[in-house]
Coordinates of C-alpha atoms in Angstrom, one line a residue:
Chain I
G1 CA 0.0 0.0 0.0
E2 CA 1.0 3.7 0.0
N3 CA 3.8 4.5 2.3
V4 CA 5.8 7.6 3.4
E5 CA 9.1 7.2 5.0
Q6 CA 10.6 10.0 7.1
H7 CA 14.1 10.6 8.3
P8 CA 15.6 11.3 10.8
S9 CA 13.3 10.4 13.7
T10 CA 15.2 12.8 15.9
L11 CA 17.4 15.8 15.1
S12 CA 19.3 18.1 17.4
V13 CA 20.9 21.3 16.0
Q14 CA 22.5 24.3 17.5
E15 CA 20.6 27.5 17.4
G16 CA 21.3 29.3 14.1
D17 CA 22.2 26.1 12.2
S18 CA 20.0 24.6 9.5
A19 CA 17.8 21.5 9.8
V20 CA 16.8 19.2 7.0
I21 CA 14.1 16.5 7.2
K22 CA 13.6 14.1 4.3
C23 CA 10.6 12.1 3.2
T24 CA 10.1 9.5 0.5
Y25 CA 6.7 8.4 -0.9
S26 CA 5.6 5.4 -2.8
D27 CA 2.5 6.4 -4.6
S28 CA 3.4 7.9 -7.9
A29 CA -0.1 9.5 -8.1
S30 CA 0.7 11.7 -5.1
N31 CA 0.7 15.4 -6.1
Y32 CA 0.4 17.4 -2.9
F33 CA 2.9 17.4 -0.1
P34 CA 2.2 19.3 3.1
W35 CA 4.5 19.7 6.1
Y36 CA 3.1 20.0 9.7
K37 CA 4.6 21.2 12.9
Q38 CA 3.1 19.8 16.0
E39 CA 3.8 21.1 19.5
L40 CA 3.0 19.1 22.6
G41 CA -0.7 18.7 23.2
K42 CA -1.7 20.5 20.1
G43 CA -3.0 19.7 16.7
P44 CA -0.8 19.7 13.6
Q45 CA -0.1 23.1 12.1
L46 CA 0.6 23.5 8.4
I47 CA 3.9 25.3 7.9
I48 CA 4.5 24.8 4.2
D49 CA 3.2 22.7 1.3
I50 CA 4.3 22.0 -2.2
R51 CA 2.4 20.9 -5.3
S52 CA 3.8 18.5 -7.8
N53 CA 4.0 21.2 -10.5
V54 CA 6.9 23.0 -8.8
G55 CA 10.2 21.8 -7.5
E56 CA 10.8 24.2 -4.7
K57 CA 8.9 26.6 -2.5
K58 CA 10.2 29.0 0.1
D59 CA 8.6 31.0 2.9
Q60 CA 11.1 33.0 4.9
R61 CA 13.3 30.5 6.9
I62 CA 11.4 27.5 5.6
A63 CA 11.7 25.8 2.2
V64 CA 10.5 22.6 0.7
T65 CA 12.0 20.8 -2.3
L66 CA 10.4 18.1 -4.4
N67 CA 12.1 15.5 -6.7
K68 CA 9.2 13.7 -8.4
T69 CA 11.5 11.3 -10.3
A70 CA 13.0 10.0 -7.1
K71 CA 9.8 10.5 -5.1
H72 CA 11.6 12.5 -2.5
F73 CA 10.7 15.8 -0.7
S74 CA 12.5 17.6 2.0
L75 CA 11.9 20.3 4.5
H76 CA 14.7 22.9 5.1
I77 CA 14.7 25.2 8.1
T78 CA 17.5 27.8 8.2
E79 CA 18.7 30.0 11.1
T80 CA 16.9 27.7 13.5
Q81 CA 15.5 29.1 16.7
P82 CA 14.5 27.4 20.0
E83 CA 10.9 27.9 19.1
D84 CA 11.4 25.7 16.1
S85 CA 11.7 22.8 18.5
A86 CA 8.7 20.5 17.9
V87 CA 7.7 17.3 16.0
Y88 CA 7.5 17.7 12.2
F89 CA 5.4 15.5 10.0
C90 CA 5.4 15.2 6.2
A91 CA 2.5 13.9 4.3
A92 CA 1.6 12.9 0.7
S93 CA -1.7 12.8 -0.9
S94 CA -3.5 12.7 -4.3
T95 CA -6.9 13.3 -5.5
S96 CA -7.3 9.9 -7.1
G97 CA -9.5 7.7 -5.0
T98 CA -9.9 8.4 -1.4
Y99 CA -8.2 11.8 -0.7
K100 CA -6.3 10.3 2.2
Y101 CA -3.2 11.8 3.6
I102 CA -0.4 9.4 4.2
F103 CA 1.8 10.7 7.0
G104 CA 5.4 10.1 7.7
T105 CA 6.5 8.8 11.1
G106 CA 7.6 12.2 12.4
T107 CA 10.8 14.0 13.3
R108 CA 11.5 15.4 16.7
L109 CA 13.6 18.5 16.2
K110 CA 15.5 20.0 19.2
V111 CA 17.1 23.4 18.7
L112 CA 19.8 23.9 21.4
A113 CA 20.3 27.4 22.6
Chain A
G1 CA -8.0 31.3 6.3
A2 CA -9.9 28.0 6.7
V3 CA -10.5 27.1 10.3
V4 CA -11.5 23.8 11.8
S5 CA -12.6 23.6 15.5
Q6 CA -13.0 20.6 17.8
H7 CA -15.0 20.3 20.9
P8 CA -14.2 19.5 23.6
S9 CA -10.5 20.1 23.7
R10 CA -10.1 17.5 26.4
V11 CA -12.5 15.1 28.1
I12 CA -12.2 12.6 30.9
C13 CA -14.7 9.8 31.2
K14 CA -15.3 6.6 33.1
S15 CA -14.8 3.3 31.5
G16 CA -18.0 2.0 29.8
T17 CA -19.4 5.5 29.0
S18 CA -19.8 7.1 25.5
V19 CA -18.1 10.3 24.5
K20 CA -19.0 12.5 21.5
I21 CA -16.4 14.7 19.8
E22 CA -17.4 17.4 17.4
C23 CA -15.5 18.7 14.4
R24 CA -16.7 21.9 12.7
S25 CA -15.5 23.8 9.7
L26 CA -16.0 27.4 10.7
D27 CA -15.7 29.4 7.4
F28 CA -16.1 26.8 4.7
Q29 CA -18.2 23.8 3.8
A30 CA -16.8 20.4 3.9
T31 CA -18.3 17.4 2.1
T32 CA -15.4 15.3 3.4
M33 CA -13.9 15.2 6.9
F34 CA -11.3 12.8 8.3
W35 CA -10.8 11.4 11.8
Y36 CA -7.3 10.5 13.0
R37 CA -6.1 9.0 16.3
Q38 CA -2.6 9.8 17.6
F39 CA -1.0 7.8 20.4
P40 CA 2.0 9.4 22.3
K41 CA 5.1 9.8 20.3
Q42 CA 3.5 8.3 17.2
S43 CA 2.2 9.7 13.9
L44 CA -1.4 10.4 13.0
M45 CA -3.3 7.3 12.0
L46 CA -6.4 7.7 9.8
M47 CA -9.5 6.1 11.4
A48 CA -12.2 6.9 9.0
T49 CA -13.4 9.2 6.2
S50 CA -16.6 11.0 6.9
N51 CA -18.8 11.9 4.0
E52 CA -21.7 14.4 4.3
G53 CA -25.0 12.6 3.9
S54 CA -23.6 9.1 3.6
K55 CA -21.9 6.4 5.7
A56 CA -18.3 6.8 6.8
T57 CA -15.6 4.7 5.4
Y58 CA -13.5 3.1 8.0
E59 CA -9.8 2.0 7.8
Q60 CA -8.9 -1.6 8.3
G61 CA -8.9 -2.6 11.9
V62 CA -11.1 0.3 13.1
E63 CA -14.4 -0.9 14.6
K64 CA -17.2 1.0 13.1
D65 CA -19.6 0.0 15.9
K66 CA -17.3 1.4 18.5
F67 CA -16.4 4.6 16.7
L68 CA -19.6 6.0 15.4
I69 CA -19.3 8.8 12.8
N70 CA -22.1 11.2 11.8
H71 CA -21.6 13.9 9.1
A72 CA -25.1 15.4 9.1
S73 CA -24.2 18.8 7.7
L74 CA -21.6 20.4 5.5
T75 CA -19.9 22.0 8.6
L76 CA -20.2 19.3 11.3
S77 CA -18.9 15.8 11.8
T78 CA -19.1 14.0 15.1
L79 CA -17.2 11.0 16.4
T80 CA -18.7 9.0 19.2
V81 CA -16.6 6.6 21.1
T82 CA -19.0 4.1 22.5
S83 CA -18.4 2.0 25.6
A84 CA -15.0 3.7 26.0
H85 CA -12.1 1.8 27.7
P86 CA -8.7 2.9 28.9
E87 CA -7.1 1.7 25.7
D88 CA -9.2 4.2 23.8
S89 CA -7.4 7.1 25.6
S90 CA -5.7 9.0 22.8
F91 CA -5.5 12.3 20.9
Y92 CA -8.3 12.5 18.3
I93 CA -7.8 14.9 15.4
C94 CA -10.1 15.8 12.6
S95 CA -9.4 17.4 9.2
A96 CA -11.7 18.8 6.6
R97 CA -11.6 19.3 2.8
D98 CA -13.2 22.4 1.4
R99 CA -16.2 21.6 -0.9
L100 CA -15.1 24.4 -3.2
S101 CA -11.5 23.3 -3.5
S102 CA -10.2 22.9 -7.1
G103 CA -10.1 19.1 -6.9
I104 CA -6.6 19.0 -8.4
Y105 CA -4.7 19.2 -5.1
N106 CA -6.0 17.6 -1.9
E107 CA -5.6 20.5 0.6
Q108 CA -7.1 19.8 4.0
F109 CA -7.4 21.8 7.2
F110 CA -6.8 20.3 10.6
G111 CA -8.5 20.8 13.9
P112 CA -6.7 21.4 17.2
G113 CA -7.4 17.9 18.5
T114 CA -9.3 16.4 21.5
R115 CA -7.5 14.6 24.3
L116 CA -9.6 11.7 25.5
T117 CA -8.7 10.1 28.8
V118 CA -10.7 7.0 29.9
L119 CA -10.4 6.1 33.6

């Protein structure tokens, strides 16, 4: 079935450094790839998304890249700050069939001050 | 922007009782809503897809008689956990798809979640 792999599961970086989280999806029909930040006890918050018709999207310190051929997409956070510490989830979806989101397993990011 | 609310935000109940969780789309209409369950330090697991005016579609392994879903209007879906037991304690999250979305890309909007604790 459809699957999204996410790496690493935990990531510690020094404040000001960059963080990169990678996901790989299996369903070639996937065309929409959102990233969510989840803080303890809260619901997932959309931080950036990318559609399959572009290869990169940037929003201030956050960027996402997509390689459709390799079925990879990555989240890049630059100039990390302590408030970036959270769990990040990637997801992949398509509009064929059920409209489901297939979530990655999550990455716990710690930004050390 | 599109907002989804959930009520209650947290609930504690006794084993054997039923609990209802509401998911509302506040500024858009949603023909399709989704219910997820998230255990501590795990990812979101889809439980069921809720379709307005029709029966929900449940994922494999999810008991439809235990997790009753009703999507009676374009802005409200409810999840009722019947005869709740401690193992049902979890974080329940809903999402909604805008009825007017283009259909090309599957953008959904997530609620803040409901923490259920069954004693």
